[in-house]
mmCIF file of C-alpha atoms in Angstrom:
data_model
loop_
_atom_site.group_PDB
_atom_site.id
_atom_site.type_symbol
_atom_site.label_atom_id
_atom_site.label_comp_id
_atom_site.label_asym_id
_atom_site.label_seq_id
_atom_site.Cartn_x
_atom_site.Cartn_y
_atom_site.Cartn_z
ATOM 1 C CA MET I 202 -24.144 116.708 -162.365
ATOM 2 C CA PRO I 203 -24.838 115.264 -158.901
ATOM 3 C CA ASP I 204 -22.744 112.605 -157.459
ATOM 4 C CA PRO I 205 -23.900 109.215 -158.845
ATOM 5 C CA THR I 206 -23.886 107.582 -155.450
ATOM 6 C CA THR I 207 -26.931 105.680 -154.752
ATOM 7 C CA LEU I 208 -28.242 104.680 -151.303
ATOM 8 C CA TYR I 209 -30.398 101.809 -151.173
ATOM 9 C CA VAL I 210 -32.752 101.455 -148.398
ATOM 10 C CA CYS I 211 -34.739 98.385 -147.346
ATOM 11 C CA THR I 212 -38.291 99.238 -146.997
ATOM 12 C CA THR I 213 -39.293 95.711 -145.686
ATOM 13 C CA CYS I 214 -37.282 95.972 -142.565
ATOM 14 C CA ARG I 215 -39.457 95.986 -139.336
ATOM 15 C CA LEU I 216 -39.044 96.280 -135.809
ATOM 16 C CA ALA I 217 -40.744 94.469 -133.172
ATOM 17 C CA GLY I 218 -42.660 97.492 -132.059
ATOM 18 C CA ASP I 219 -43.853 98.740 -135.495
ATOM 19 C CA ASP I 220 -47.758 99.508 -135.611
ATOM 20 C CA PRO I 221 -49.058 96.647 -137.736
ATOM 21 C CA ASP I 222 -51.337 99.205 -139.670
ATOM 22 C CA GLY I 223 -48.454 101.963 -140.137
ATOM 23 C CA PRO I 224 -45.428 101.929 -142.445
ATOM 24 C CA ARG I 225 -42.597 99.684 -141.581
ATOM 25 C CA ALA I 226 -39.417 101.068 -139.887
ATOM 26 C CA GLY I 227 -37.474 100.668 -143.171
ATOM 27 C CA ALA I 228 -40.110 102.546 -144.841
ATOM 28 C CA ARG I 229 -39.922 105.249 -142.353
ATOM 29 C CA LEU I 230 -36.149 105.373 -142.688
ATOM 30 C CA PHE I 231 -36.567 105.499 -146.563
ATOM 31 C CA ASP I 232 -39.124 108.333 -146.572
ATOM 32 C CA ALA I 233 -36.578 110.467 -144.032
ATOM 33 C CA LEU I 234 -33.661 109.824 -146.381
ATOM 34 C CA PHE I 235 -35.598 110.855 -149.443
ATOM 35 C CA ALA I 236 -36.828 113.799 -147.916
ATOM 36 C CA ARG I 237 -33.372 115.029 -146.742
ATOM 37 C CA ALA I 238 -31.057 113.673 -149.501
ATOM 38 C CA GLU I 239 -29.117 116.045 -151.750
ATOM 39 C CA GLY I 240 -26.701 114.698 -154.646
ATOM 40 C CA VAL I 241 -27.557 111.239 -153.767
ATOM 41 C CA ARG I 242 -30.060 108.929 -155.309
ATOM 42 C CA VAL I 243 -32.100 107.303 -152.610
ATOM 43 C CA GLU I 244 -33.822 104.129 -153.724
ATOM 44 C CA PRO I 245 -36.329 101.678 -152.052
ATOM 45 C CA VAL I 246 -35.325 97.946 -152.031
ATOM 46 C CA GLU I 247 -37.615 95.040 -150.925
ATOM 47 C CA CYS I 248 -34.901 93.378 -148.924
ATOM 48 C CA LEU I 249 -31.231 93.665 -148.654
ATOM 49 C CA SER I 250 -31.084 90.048 -146.787
ATOM 50 C CA VAL I 251 -29.949 91.535 -143.546
ATOM 51 C CA CYS I 252 -33.311 90.747 -141.954
ATOM 52 C CA LYS I 253 -31.635 90.384 -138.326
ATOM 53 C CA ARG I 254 -30.224 93.867 -138.339
ATOM 54 C CA PRO I 255 -33.133 96.262 -139.244
ATOM 55 C CA CYS I 256 -33.087 98.969 -140.332
ATOM 56 C CA THR I 257 -30.587 98.368 -143.183
ATOM 57 C CA VAL I 258 -29.073 100.431 -146.251
ATOM 58 C CA ALA I 259 -26.645 99.780 -148.921
ATOM 59 C CA VAL I 260 -24.452 102.584 -150.503
ATOM 60 C CA ALA I 261 -22.958 102.239 -154.059
ATOM 61 C CA SER I 262 -21.068 104.106 -156.642
ATOM 62 C CA PRO I 263 -18.936 103.727 -159.567
ATOM 63 C CA ASP I 264 -15.453 102.889 -158.787
ATOM 64 C CA ARG I 265 -16.030 102.992 -155.161
ATOM 65 C CA TRP I 266 -16.543 100.188 -152.470
ATOM 66 C CA THR I 267 -20.049 98.969 -151.805
ATOM 67 C CA TYR I 268 -20.906 99.098 -148.131
ATOM 68 C CA VAL I 269 -23.995 97.670 -146.225
ATOM 69 C CA TYR I 270 -25.006 98.880 -142.806
ATOM 70 C CA GLY I 271 -27.679 97.471 -140.291
ATOM 71 C CA ASP I 272 -28.783 98.186 -136.826
ATOM 72 C CA LEU I 273 -29.898 101.758 -138.035
ATOM 73 C CA ASP I 274 -32.693 103.635 -136.306
ATOM 74 C CA ALA I 275 -35.438 104.391 -138.325
ATOM 75 C CA GLU I 276 -36.483 107.844 -136.425
ATOM 76 C CA ASN I 277 -33.181 109.460 -135.616
ATOM 77 C CA SER I 278 -30.329 108.421 -138.138
ATOM 78 C CA ALA I 279 -31.284 109.837 -141.451
ATOM 79 C CA ARG I 280 -29.234 112.838 -140.884
ATOM 80 C CA THR I 281 -26.144 111.024 -139.682
ATOM 81 C CA ILE I 282 -26.365 108.323 -142.598
ATOM 82 C CA LEU I 283 -26.403 111.389 -145.291
ATOM 83 C CA THR I 284 -23.376 112.833 -143.510
ATOM 84 C CA GLY I 285 -21.419 109.534 -143.643
ATOM 85 C CA ILE I 286 -22.640 109.220 -147.278
ATOM 86 C CA GLY I 287 -21.176 112.715 -147.995
ATOM 87 C CA LEU I 288 -17.802 111.766 -146.667
ATOM 88 C CA TYR I 289 -18.032 108.527 -148.669
ATOM 89 C CA GLY I 290 -18.800 110.524 -151.816
ATOM 90 C CA GLU I 291 -15.755 112.805 -151.137
ATOM 91 C CA THR I 292 -13.182 109.826 -151.212
ATOM 92 C CA GLY I 293 -11.922 108.184 -154.698
ATOM 93 C CA ASP I 294 -12.556 104.545 -153.570
ATOM 94 C CA GLY I 295 -15.404 104.861 -150.965
ATOM 95 C CA ILE I 296 -13.088 104.041 -148.156
ATOM 96 C CA VAL I 297 -13.632 106.565 -145.233
ATOM 97 C CA PRO I 298 -10.927 106.478 -142.527
ATOM 98 C CA TRP I 299 -12.128 104.505 -139.684
ATOM 99 C CA ARG I 300 -12.095 107.119 -137.336
ATOM 100 C CA ALA I 301 -14.071 109.747 -139.539
ATOM 101 C CA ARG I 302 -16.910 107.370 -140.024
ATOM 102 C CA PRO I 303 -19.886 107.904 -138.114
ATOM 103 C CA GLU I 304 -20.451 105.576 -134.988
ATOM 104 C CA ILE I 305 -23.492 104.074 -136.350
ATOM 105 C CA PHE I 306 -21.548 103.151 -139.663
ATOM 106 C CA ARG I 307 -18.666 101.562 -137.500
ATOM 107 C CA LYS I 308 -20.996 99.510 -135.406
ATOM 108 C CA GLY I 309 -23.464 98.617 -138.143
ATOM 109 C CA VAL I 310 -21.269 97.538 -140.878
ATOM 110 C CA VAL I 311 -22.670 94.365 -142.274
ATOM 111 C CA ALA I 312 -20.304 93.797 -145.342
ATOM 112 C CA ARG I 313 -18.358 95.934 -148.083
ATOM 113 C CA ILE I 314 -17.677 94.662 -151.605
ATOM 114 C CA PRO I 315 -14.879 95.859 -154.018
ATOM 115 C CA PRO I 316 -15.715 98.109 -156.921
ATOM 116 C CA PHE I 317 -17.164 96.221 -159.793
ATOM 117 C CA PRO I 318 -15.670 95.210 -162.342
ATOM 118 C CA PRO I 319 -12.342 94.628 -160.760
ATOM 119 C CA LYS I 320 -9.663 96.933 -161.789
ATOM 120 C CA ALA I 321 -7.602 94.306 -163.431
ATOM 121 C CA SER I 322 -10.484 93.716 -166.253
ATOM 122 C CA ASN I 323 -10.617 97.360 -166.904
ATOM 123 C CA PRO I 324 -6.918 98.168 -167.772
ATOM 124 C CA MET V 283 -16.177 84.934 -173.796
ATOM 125 C CA PRO V 284 -16.426 83.793 -170.362
ATOM 126 C CA ASP V 285 -19.338 84.611 -167.774
ATOM 127 C CA PRO V 286 -18.096 88.074 -166.385
ATOM 128 C CA THR V 287 -19.059 86.810 -162.992
ATOM 129 C CA THR V 288 -16.704 87.618 -160.305
ATOM 130 C CA LEU V 289 -16.148 85.764 -156.874
ATOM 131 C CA TYR V 290 -14.509 87.748 -154.367
ATOM 132 C CA VAL V 291 -12.840 85.783 -151.378
ATOM 133 C CA CYS V 292 -11.753 87.166 -148.227
ATOM 134 C CA THR V 293 -8.430 85.950 -147.614
ATOM 135 C CA THR V 294 -7.923 87.632 -144.311
ATOM 136 C CA CYS V 295 -10.624 85.596 -142.496
ATOM 137 C CA ARG V 296 -9.322 83.211 -140.002
ATOM 138 C CA LEU V 297 -10.605 80.455 -137.644
ATOM 139 C CA ALA V 298 -9.867 79.887 -134.097
ATOM 140 C CA GLY V 299 -7.906 76.720 -135.029
ATOM 141 C CA ASP V 300 -5.943 77.985 -137.800
ATOM 142 C CA ASP V 301 -2.138 77.289 -137.740
ATOM 143 C CA PRO V 302 -0.481 80.595 -136.890
ATOM 144 C CA ASP V 303 2.286 79.873 -139.162
ATOM 145 C CA GLY V 304 0.161 78.504 -141.999
ATOM 146 C CA PRO V 305 -2.210 80.149 -144.639
ATOM 147 C CA ARG V 306 -5.491 81.586 -143.028
ATOM 148 C CA ALA V 307 -8.872 79.833 -143.690
ATOM 149 C CA GLY V 308 -9.997 82.459 -146.169
ATOM 150 C CA ALA V 309 -6.441 82.037 -148.176
ATOM 151 C CA ARG V 310 -7.104 78.296 -148.177
ATOM 152 C CA LEU V 311 -10.771 78.771 -149.498
ATOM 153 C CA PHE V 312 -9.359 81.218 -152.131
ATOM 154 C CA ASP V 313 -6.944 78.517 -153.222
ATOM 155 C CA ALA V 314 -9.424 75.824 -153.326
ATOM 156 C CA LEU V 315 -11.797 77.952 -155.379
ATOM 157 C CA PHE V 316 -9.173 79.255 -157.604
ATOM 158 C CA ALA V 317 -7.957 75.873 -158.676
ATOM 159 C CA ARG V 318 -11.437 74.678 -159.252
ATOM 160 C CA ALA V 319 -13.439 77.777 -160.888
ATOM 161 C CA GLU V 320 -14.261 77.389 -164.577
ATOM 162 C CA GLY V 321 -15.733 80.662 -166.141
ATOM 163 C CA VAL V 322 -15.702 82.682 -163.080
ATOM 164 C CA ARG V 323 -13.142 85.165 -162.162
ATOM 165 C CA VAL V 324 -11.835 84.338 -158.521
ATOM 166 C CA GLU V 325 -10.374 87.525 -156.806
ATOM 167 C CA PRO V 326 -8.749 87.630 -153.444
ATOM 168 C CA VAL V 327 -9.982 90.362 -151.197
ATOM 169 C CA GLU V 328 -8.288 91.590 -147.934
ATOM 170 C CA CYS V 329 -11.446 92.132 -146.055
ATOM 171 C CA LEU V 330 -15.208 92.154 -146.736
ATOM 172 C CA SER V 331 -15.927 93.334 -143.278
ATOM 173 C CA VAL V 332 -17.845 90.130 -142.284
ATOM 174 C CA CYS V 333 -15.154 89.266 -139.714
ATOM 175 C CA LYS V 334 -17.491 87.403 -137.322
ATOM 176 C CA ARG V 335 -18.624 85.061 -140.009
ATOM 177 C CA PRO V 336 -15.558 83.581 -141.554
ATOM 178 C CA CYS V 337 -15.065 82.399 -144.216
ATOM 179 C CA THR V 338 -16.714 84.918 -146.378
ATOM 180 C CA VAL V 339 -17.297 85.323 -150.248
ATOM 181 C CA ALA V 340 -19.037 87.863 -152.477
ATOM 182 C CA VAL V 341 -20.226 87.193 -156.006
ATOM 183 C CA ALA V 342 -21.135 90.127 -158.355
ATOM 184 C CA SER V 343 -21.865 90.373 -162.043
ATOM 185 C CA PRO V 344 -23.021 92.960 -164.479
ATOM 186 C CA ASP V 345 -26.977 93.621 -164.238
ATOM 187 C CA ARG V 346 -27.324 90.958 -161.424
ATOM 188 C CA TRP V 347 -27.762 91.409 -157.775
ATOM 189 C CA THR V 348 -24.537 91.095 -155.761
ATOM 190 C CA TYR V 349 -24.630 88.466 -152.777
ATOM 191 C CA VAL V 350 -22.422 88.158 -149.790
ATOM 192 C CA TYR V 351 -22.203 84.952 -147.883
ATOM 193 C CA GLY V 352 -20.348 83.888 -144.848
ATOM 194 C CA ASP V 353 -19.935 80.923 -142.402
ATOM 195 C CA LEU V 354 -18.237 78.989 -145.288
ATOM 196 C CA ASP V 355 -15.970 76.005 -144.522
ATOM 197 C CA ALA V 356 -12.564 76.591 -145.768
ATOM 198 C CA GLU V 357 -11.802 72.865 -146.643
ATOM 199 C CA ASN V 358 -15.106 71.468 -147.952
ATOM 200 C CA SER V 359 -17.100 74.114 -149.483
ATOM 201 C CA ALA V 360 -15.401 75.126 -152.616
ATOM 202 C CA ARG V 361 -17.358 72.622 -155.013
ATOM 203 C CA THR V 362 -20.688 73.752 -153.635
ATOM 204 C CA ILE V 363 -19.855 77.266 -153.672
ATOM 205 C CA LEU V 364 -19.134 77.049 -157.227
ATOM 206 C CA THR V 365 -22.162 75.054 -158.031
ATOM 207 C CA GLY V 366 -24.212 77.990 -156.508
ATOM 208 C CA ILE V 367 -22.324 80.309 -158.498
ATOM 209 C CA GLY V 368 -22.969 78.511 -161.683
ATOM 210 C CA LEU V 369 -26.796 78.479 -160.917
ATOM 211 C CA TYR V 370 -26.418 82.351 -160.325
ATOM 212 C CA GLY V 371 -24.826 82.895 -163.652
ATOM 213 C CA GLU V 372 -27.596 81.015 -165.273
ATOM 214 C CA THR V 373 -30.249 83.787 -164.171
ATOM 215 C CA GLY V 374 -30.893 87.014 -165.765
ATOM 216 C CA ASP V 375 -30.987 88.952 -162.408
ATOM 217 C CA GLY V 376 -28.747 86.774 -160.164
ATOM 218 C CA ILE V 377 -31.723 85.747 -157.905
ATOM 219 C CA VAL V 378 -31.761 81.863 -157.957
ATOM 220 C CA PRO V 379 -34.919 80.298 -156.564
ATOM 221 C CA TRP V 380 -34.827 79.640 -152.734
ATOM 222 C CA ARG V 381 -35.157 76.118 -152.820
ATOM 223 C CA ALA V 382 -32.366 75.724 -155.613
ATOM 224 C CA ARG V 383 -29.684 77.624 -153.734
ATOM 225 C CA PRO V 384 -27.113 75.350 -151.900
ATOM 226 C CA GLU V 385 -27.791 75.287 -148.252
ATOM 227 C CA ILE V 386 -24.843 76.965 -147.346
ATOM 228 C CA PHE V 387 -26.008 80.125 -149.250
ATOM 229 C CA ARG V 388 -29.574 79.933 -147.721
ATOM 230 C CA LYS V 389 -28.031 79.595 -144.204
ATOM 231 C CA GLY V 390 -24.800 81.880 -144.622
ATOM 232 C CA VAL V 391 -26.399 84.726 -146.612
ATOM 233 C CA VAL V 392 -24.986 87.959 -145.267
ATOM 234 C CA ALA V 393 -26.419 90.761 -147.521
ATOM 235 C CA ARG V 394 -27.697 91.106 -151.219
ATOM 236 C CA ILE V 395 -27.215 94.492 -153.168
ATOM 237 C CA PRO V 396 -29.249 95.339 -156.137
ATOM 238 C CA PRO V 397 -27.532 95.473 -159.764
ATOM 239 C CA PHE V 398 -25.720 98.728 -160.055
ATOM 240 C CA PRO V 399 -26.428 101.281 -161.262
ATOM 241 C CA PRO V 400 -30.309 101.345 -160.749
ATOM 242 C CA LYS V 401 -32.319 100.284 -163.817
ATOM 243 C CA ALA V 402 -34.219 103.663 -163.755
ATOM 244 C CA SER V 403 -30.997 105.456 -164.693
ATOM 245 C CA ASN V 404 -30.271 103.176 -167.531
ATOM 246 C CA PRO V 405 -33.353 103.737 -169.465
#
């Protein structure tokens, strides 16, 4: 059974230079991730409310912290994002050691949220 | 049974004017929320990785979107935060109409993450 990690990609994100008649930067990033992902569920999302830091993604998984990343390059980051998600999937709690994280995750982290529900409510 | 909504509060958040010998702004906000909350689980968290926008909280709930908010006032926002969380708890998906949201949520939204797991994997 594949790792149940889910990678949400904001397809609404756009950059100043986007062709108004072409797909937005977020949609292009989604396509790149969807094409390359293995063992990760890649889901398009209309908006992650990180509109000032396109492109943006979020990664979630049972019993692991959820992370939100921004400032991601639509054309050249898919492979690095998936490498970082792979490291995340190898952890028990989703917390990859700081130095092991891709630089785009270290610089682009927007927020993290603890595993839900809290452990104390799942004795 | 109480609403299973969980409000995570970053207790590490600090402000420039914090007394170095006293509790940090985030810890003060946690105390204020914990003292006033009814039907909401208030959980302290060491860091939500929104360090540039203290104070910060996140709200999560089964089948609802998760929201992260920053720029919250440690001394005067607890009541408004709990009002906003109450509106969230009255929705099915966690999405409160924009105009109904407290201004501190409209201005302070950091990110939102879809309900996990994605609906399609829960047919």
